[in-house]
Amino acid sequence: MANKNTSLKNREFGYQFSGVEYSLIFENENIGFVRFVDQSENLFYLDPSPFLNTPKAELYVLENLPFPKRGELIEVSVSGTDHKIQEIKGTFFKTIIKYVRNWKKINPNILIHRKTLQPVEFKNFFIQAFKGDREYIEQIGYCLSLYAVSSPQNSDYEKGGLNSAMLSNNKQWNTFRRIMEVIPSEFKQTSARNFYKLLDKEKLINPINSAEVSLAYHNPISMPVQIPVALDVETKSVSDYKDNIEYEIPMVRAYMLDALLFQPEIPQKLDSYVTDCVYNLIDDIKKSGSIPYNQHLGSAIPKLSSSFARLNFQIETTKDDIIKCVDLWSDMFFYAKKAASTQLTTQELYKLSGNARKLYIDLNENFGIDILIDRECVKENSNLSEWDLEEALRELDLKGAIYCPDMRHIKLLEFK
């Protein structure tokens, strides 16, 4: 079931554009995502999304004002205009020059007047190839939906994205691969800001330029993941769902593009609740004695709850998002334990190495448990090199000794 039009460049009909893209191309002026001209910071275009260059020949000039960030969604007030005529290979092109009086950052939600789908329709796209227990298939649908919308970056030592352990036979895995043809081909390139890859074998992939990396492994053993997905269900024949999927892909992809514009943060008022949920997840894992995959302990709750928020086009993660992610993870962990035969001993899996253990002891002595610690203070109180420090923080996060509530802080957890 190969879908040839997987590129974002092959779009010409309105239903193929996300709500934000449609609004900025056809309904709004002087609003868009900043794309600087070469290395300049005072010359930029305003694109309808980070995934689509503007069709408008408009260039913005910024003078004596703070610079916006690359990729930031802004609205511009214009003080005046000019134009420039260029000849390229015998053809003349006119570019409108707009001089910026002021600019402000805006929320993508104000631009989404037309949703291509509702969240439940988006989720249902991912389950139409499966049959069996309806309640369990619904849970699989949420897992695949969250993988599709990824998760924002919330620490400087770990990229955003969601990693999944797809516990399945080859037939179920191949069905999953067909469904994930919804992912644009641009997102499968290592240069992509949002990078996705489905892997038959375990392999560490960490594209330098990507802010979010979402990897789905087939029956992994060692690679850490945020959530297991036991595809322990029957699959329909391709002919039963092929036409529906090919018809719906443009709308589902458009919804996905809108969702990726949101960078939901977990508000500080929910920090203690998230901490309790992280502790409960760690207890569930360690009390089990053995697990069929390598669970990332520190990031699972923050990433999955932020992914739920993104799925619903929210700029902030709510308590309800956290509750949903905890329930989903708990169900998936239960089914993963039942479905997989290979088991890893948690005592060995979550043992700290030398640098990670040393950093944990130092931070505990200087700050204590369950205290928000500024990242600059972490650097100041460690004699590890910058590289070793980042590696140690990643290990502490993976093994449930810290969790990262935002880009500026970590929280040391009680580690047994």
XYZ file of C-alpha atoms in Angstrom:
416
model
C 0.000 0.000 0.000
C 2.604 2.537 -1.053
C 1.397 6.116 -0.936
C 3.420 8.023 -3.499
C 2.390 11.496 -2.352
C 4.072 11.451 1.056
C 5.961 14.731 0.495
C 4.665 17.999 1.909
C 5.597 19.608 -1.415
C 2.883 17.651 -3.244
C -0.044 19.695 -1.922
C -2.392 21.836 -3.980
C -5.899 21.359 -2.557
C -7.232 23.178 0.501
C -7.975 20.004 2.492
C -4.284 19.027 2.291
C -3.194 22.099 4.266
C -3.265 22.294 8.040
C -5.641 24.757 9.682
C -2.814 27.193 10.436
C -1.339 26.910 6.930
C -4.733 27.542 5.313
C -5.361 30.548 7.553
C -1.978 32.140 6.844
C -2.040 31.532 3.086
C -5.629 32.549 2.365
C -6.974 34.605 5.292
C -4.240 36.614 7.051
C -1.542 39.159 6.258
C 1.735 39.808 8.079
C 1.516 36.720 10.285
C 3.731 33.660 10.016
C 6.720 31.628 11.128
C 10.056 33.411 10.932
C 12.535 32.190 8.313
C 15.658 34.355 8.105
C 17.343 35.105 4.796
C 20.645 33.203 4.910
C 22.555 34.298 8.050
C 20.768 37.636 8.379
C 18.694 38.381 11.477
C 17.004 41.520 10.183
C 15.707 40.088 6.880
C 13.116 37.337 7.029
C 10.103 35.698 5.415
C 6.908 34.764 7.231
C 5.993 31.194 6.287
C 2.533 29.625 6.771
C 4.190 26.847 8.794
C 7.677 25.550 9.607
C 6.966 22.842 7.019
C 5.940 25.068 4.085
C 7.678 28.096 2.568
C 5.459 31.072 1.833
C 4.068 31.404 -1.698
C 3.998 35.190 -1.176
C 6.883 37.276 -2.554
C 7.160 39.334 0.646
C 10.349 40.135 2.544
C 10.352 41.759 6.002
C 13.037 44.199 7.165
C 13.695 44.659 10.885
C 15.578 47.694 12.230
C 16.191 48.843 15.823
C 13.959 46.120 17.278
C 14.643 42.866 19.154
C 15.036 39.899 16.820
C 12.389 37.152 16.843
C 13.554 33.550 17.093
C 13.901 31.367 14.025
C 10.652 29.454 13.536
C 8.689 31.647 15.969
C 5.066 32.466 15.097
C 4.696 36.256 15.065
C 2.377 39.042 13.904
C 4.013 42.095 12.347
C 2.953 45.751 12.205
C 4.263 47.354 9.014
C 5.427 50.992 8.812
C 5.917 51.107 5.042
C 6.502 49.091 1.886
C 8.773 49.108 -1.144
C 9.411 46.706 -3.977
C 12.334 45.150 -5.828
C 12.430 43.750 -9.358
C 14.805 40.859 -10.102
C 15.589 39.111 -13.365
C 16.325 35.387 -13.147
C 17.014 33.514 -16.403
C 15.073 36.014 -18.467
C 12.060 36.122 -16.137
C 11.273 39.162 -13.986
C 10.144 38.724 -10.379
C 8.691 41.368 -8.064
C 9.326 41.179 -4.307
C 7.407 43.367 -1.841
C 9.671 44.794 0.888
C 7.856 45.423 4.186
C 9.448 47.490 6.972
C 8.600 46.279 10.468
C 7.317 48.808 13.003
C 6.713 46.201 15.691
C 6.066 42.494 16.165
C 4.552 40.168 18.769
C 4.489 36.434 19.403
C 1.071 34.792 18.972
C -0.691 31.532 19.896
C -1.366 29.147 16.955
C -4.852 28.453 18.333
C -6.173 31.849 17.217
C -5.485 30.838 13.608
C -7.163 27.422 13.604
C -10.664 28.298 12.432
C -11.019 25.021 10.527
C -9.837 21.754 12.054
C -9.363 19.076 9.438
C -10.460 16.486 12.030
C -11.527 16.148 15.638
C -9.069 14.402 18.034
C -11.224 11.249 18.140
C -11.247 11.073 14.318
C -7.470 11.465 14.281
C -7.157 8.599 16.785
C -9.583 6.387 14.855
C -7.434 6.633 11.728
C -4.712 4.613 13.449
C -6.909 1.688 14.515
C -8.942 0.877 11.405
C -6.502 -1.877 10.382
C -6.978 -3.811 13.653
C -9.783 -5.970 15.012
C -10.432 -7.518 18.408
C -11.287 -6.180 21.860
C -12.597 -2.657 21.227
C -11.377 -1.167 24.506
C -7.840 -2.433 23.972
C -7.771 -1.276 20.348
C -8.804 2.199 21.561
C -5.729 2.244 23.813
C -3.533 1.229 20.874
C -5.091 4.098 18.919
C -4.017 6.593 21.566
C -0.473 5.187 21.603
C -0.134 5.523 17.838
C -1.722 8.998 17.895
C 0.756 10.180 20.523
C 3.646 8.763 18.505
C 2.402 10.670 15.443
C 2.229 14.042 17.237
C 5.512 13.402 19.107
C 6.373 15.403 22.249
C 8.126 18.754 22.711
C 11.658 19.109 24.025
C 11.725 19.907 27.744
C 15.410 19.561 28.660
C 18.717 20.744 27.251
C 20.329 17.297 27.564
C 17.529 15.289 25.913
C 15.694 15.860 22.635
C 11.924 15.874 22.399
C 10.008 13.075 20.710
C 8.478 9.770 21.797
C 10.149 6.381 21.547
C 7.920 3.309 21.415
C 8.532 -0.416 21.791
C 6.274 -2.126 19.254
C 5.860 -5.642 20.663
C 4.432 -7.651 17.795
C 4.865 -10.320 15.165
C 5.950 -9.408 11.630
C 2.403 -9.149 10.285
C 1.343 -6.682 12.990
C 4.577 -4.705 12.553
C 4.042 -4.428 8.789
C 0.489 -3.197 9.369
C 1.848 -0.525 11.718
C 4.360 0.515 9.044
C 1.579 0.909 6.471
C -0.431 3.110 8.825
C 2.608 5.280 9.510
C 2.883 6.199 5.845
C 0.953 9.221 7.082
C 4.311 10.638 8.243
C 5.623 13.050 5.563
C 8.792 11.980 3.763
C 10.513 15.204 4.896
C 10.222 13.999 8.508
C 12.131 10.820 7.670
C 15.272 12.785 6.770
C 17.937 13.329 9.439
C 17.924 17.059 8.643
C 14.295 17.353 9.820
C 13.435 19.321 12.946
C 10.814 16.634 13.665
C 12.408 13.275 12.849
C 10.621 9.912 12.739
C 11.953 6.437 12.019
C 10.567 2.904 12.269
C 13.346 0.418 13.015
C 13.304 -3.335 12.446
C 16.480 -3.647 14.519
C 17.794 -1.677 17.478
C 19.999 1.221 16.514
C 20.910 4.481 18.240
C 19.894 7.419 16.037
C 20.351 11.007 17.198
C 20.185 13.534 14.323
C 22.126 16.671 15.264
C 19.657 19.187 13.813
C 16.476 17.568 15.116
C 14.671 19.017 18.133
C 12.349 16.006 18.320
C 13.287 12.399 17.535
C 10.539 9.754 17.579
C 11.691 6.172 17.085
C 9.512 3.064 16.939
C 11.453 -0.160 17.541
C 10.244 -3.642 16.629
C 10.624 -5.824 19.745
C 13.542 -3.889 21.280
C 15.587 -5.164 24.206
C 18.104 -2.470 25.121
C 16.960 0.828 23.561
C 15.019 2.956 26.099
C 11.441 3.921 25.249
C 8.692 5.997 26.847
C 5.874 3.518 26.186
C 5.433 -0.111 25.096
C 2.722 -0.958 22.569
C 1.728 -4.619 22.557
C 0.064 -5.100 19.162
C -1.474 -8.334 20.413
C -4.519 -7.993 18.126
C -5.670 -9.366 14.805
C -4.975 -7.367 11.660
C -7.452 -6.942 8.831
C -6.527 -7.771 5.259
C -5.000 -4.803 3.425
C -7.956 -4.621 1.031
C -10.293 -3.945 3.984
C -8.625 -0.666 4.979
C -6.356 0.417 2.101
C -8.820 2.771 0.378
C -9.930 4.411 3.639
C -6.373 5.089 4.761
C -5.301 6.535 1.413
C -8.392 8.781 1.395
C -7.869 10.016 4.967
C -4.080 10.498 4.935
C -4.174 14.148 3.692
C -6.563 15.212 6.488
C -4.747 13.214 9.169
C -1.399 14.627 8.054
C -2.830 18.163 8.119
C -4.013 17.608 11.716
C -0.577 16.260 12.622
C 1.125 19.382 11.206
C -1.093 21.661 13.290
C -0.417 19.604 16.434
C 3.359 19.853 15.946
C 3.136 23.660 16.188
C 2.217 23.427 19.880
C 4.910 23.337 22.565
C 2.876 22.629 25.722
C 4.616 23.113 29.047
C 3.769 21.543 32.390
C 2.771 24.377 34.774
C 4.673 24.609 38.045
C 1.465 24.102 40.055
C 1.370 20.499 38.755
C 5.003 19.728 39.563
C 4.325 17.822 42.799
C 1.570 15.806 41.112
C 3.895 14.863 38.238
C 6.581 13.908 40.767
C 4.166 11.542 42.541
C 3.204 9.971 39.205
C 6.860 9.453 38.268
C 7.488 7.760 41.633
C 4.464 5.486 41.101
C 5.687 4.490 37.638
C 9.149 3.698 39.014
C 7.607 1.607 41.811
C 5.489 -0.347 39.314
C 8.563 -1.121 37.219
C 10.916 -2.060 40.051
C 8.362 -4.111 41.987
C 7.740 -6.185 38.878
C 11.309 -7.519 39.113
C 11.609 -7.961 35.358
C 10.255 -6.245 32.253
C 10.225 -7.121 28.535
C 11.827 -3.867 27.328
C 13.929 -0.941 28.601
C 11.529 1.595 30.136
C 12.719 5.218 30.294
C 11.711 6.062 33.860
C 12.252 9.812 34.216
C 10.769 11.114 30.964
C 7.749 8.858 30.391
C 5.185 10.890 32.368
C 6.349 14.387 31.274
C 6.623 13.383 27.607
C 3.405 11.388 27.355
C 1.328 14.021 29.173
C 2.748 16.799 26.963
C 1.935 14.654 23.937
C -1.683 14.365 25.109
C -1.787 18.174 25.426
C -0.378 18.556 21.923
C -2.930 16.067 20.554
C -5.639 18.487 21.728
C -3.881 21.676 20.508
C -3.120 22.968 24.024
C -0.322 25.342 25.006
C -0.250 23.949 28.561
C -0.403 20.426 29.968
C -3.340 19.830 32.318
C -3.875 17.448 35.218
C -6.337 15.553 33.032
C -3.567 14.995 30.446
C -1.343 13.542 33.170
C -4.116 11.255 34.439
C -4.787 10.007 30.899
C -1.107 9.319 30.249
C -0.703 7.426 33.545
C -3.752 5.265 32.785
C -2.564 4.599 29.233
C 0.972 3.708 30.308
C -0.323 1.411 33.083
C -2.557 -0.480 30.653
C 0.203 -0.802 28.062
C 2.712 -2.003 30.657
C 0.261 -4.686 31.811
C -0.306 -5.916 28.245
C 3.416 -5.764 27.423
C 4.220 -8.015 30.388
C 1.648 -10.532 29.137
C 2.604 -10.413 25.459
C 6.410 -10.613 25.543
C 8.510 -13.645 26.439
C 11.892 -11.912 26.883
C 12.328 -10.373 30.338
C 15.050 -8.032 31.646
C 15.992 -7.884 35.337
C 15.192 -4.415 36.685
C 17.948 -4.567 39.328
C 20.601 -4.808 36.596
C 18.784 -2.580 34.111
C 18.611 0.443 36.426
C 21.994 0.243 38.158
C 23.913 3.562 37.955
C 27.353 3.779 36.339
C 30.307 5.652 37.887
C 29.730 9.240 36.665
C 25.966 9.071 37.124
C 26.343 7.709 40.665
C 28.911 10.400 41.539
C 26.694 13.185 40.169
C 23.682 11.852 42.074
C 25.631 11.794 45.361
C 26.980 15.331 44.785
C 23.544 16.758 43.969
C 21.965 14.993 46.938
C 24.588 16.392 49.315
C 24.258 19.938 47.926
C 20.510 20.204 47.285
C 18.590 17.165 48.559
C 15.694 15.101 47.258
C 12.534 16.463 45.553
C 13.948 19.992 45.185
C 13.922 21.905 41.894
C 17.549 22.518 40.933
C 18.550 25.165 38.404
C 20.577 23.712 35.545
C 23.293 26.337 36.038
C 23.651 25.218 39.652
C 24.060 21.637 38.438
C 26.989 22.722 36.259
C 28.549 24.788 39.037
C 28.387 21.895 41.516
C 29.885 19.269 39.222
C 33.513 18.732 38.226
C 32.521 16.536 35.280
C 33.284 17.730 31.762
C 30.341 19.154 29.823
C 30.089 15.955 27.767
C 30.275 13.649 30.811
C 27.772 15.816 32.683
C 25.194 15.543 29.897
C 25.730 11.790 29.665
C 25.342 11.452 33.439
C 22.127 13.515 33.421
C 20.720 11.403 30.599
C 21.478 8.243 32.562
C 19.938 9.617 35.767
C 16.810 10.554 33.807
C 16.590 7.162 32.094
C 16.995 5.240 35.354
C 14.554 7.298 37.410
C 17.003 9.245 39.583
C 15.888 12.639 38.229
C 13.089 14.061 36.174
C 13.102 17.258 34.139
C 10.013 19.500 34.538
C 11.247 22.157 32.092
C 14.283 23.433 30.184
C 15.664 25.267 33.228
C 15.429 22.755 36.071
C 15.871 19.163 37.147
C 14.480 17.450 40.237
C 16.486 14.820 42.093
C 14.339 11.804 43.012
C 14.822 9.273 45.778
C 16.799 6.454 44.185
C 16.812 2.943 45.640
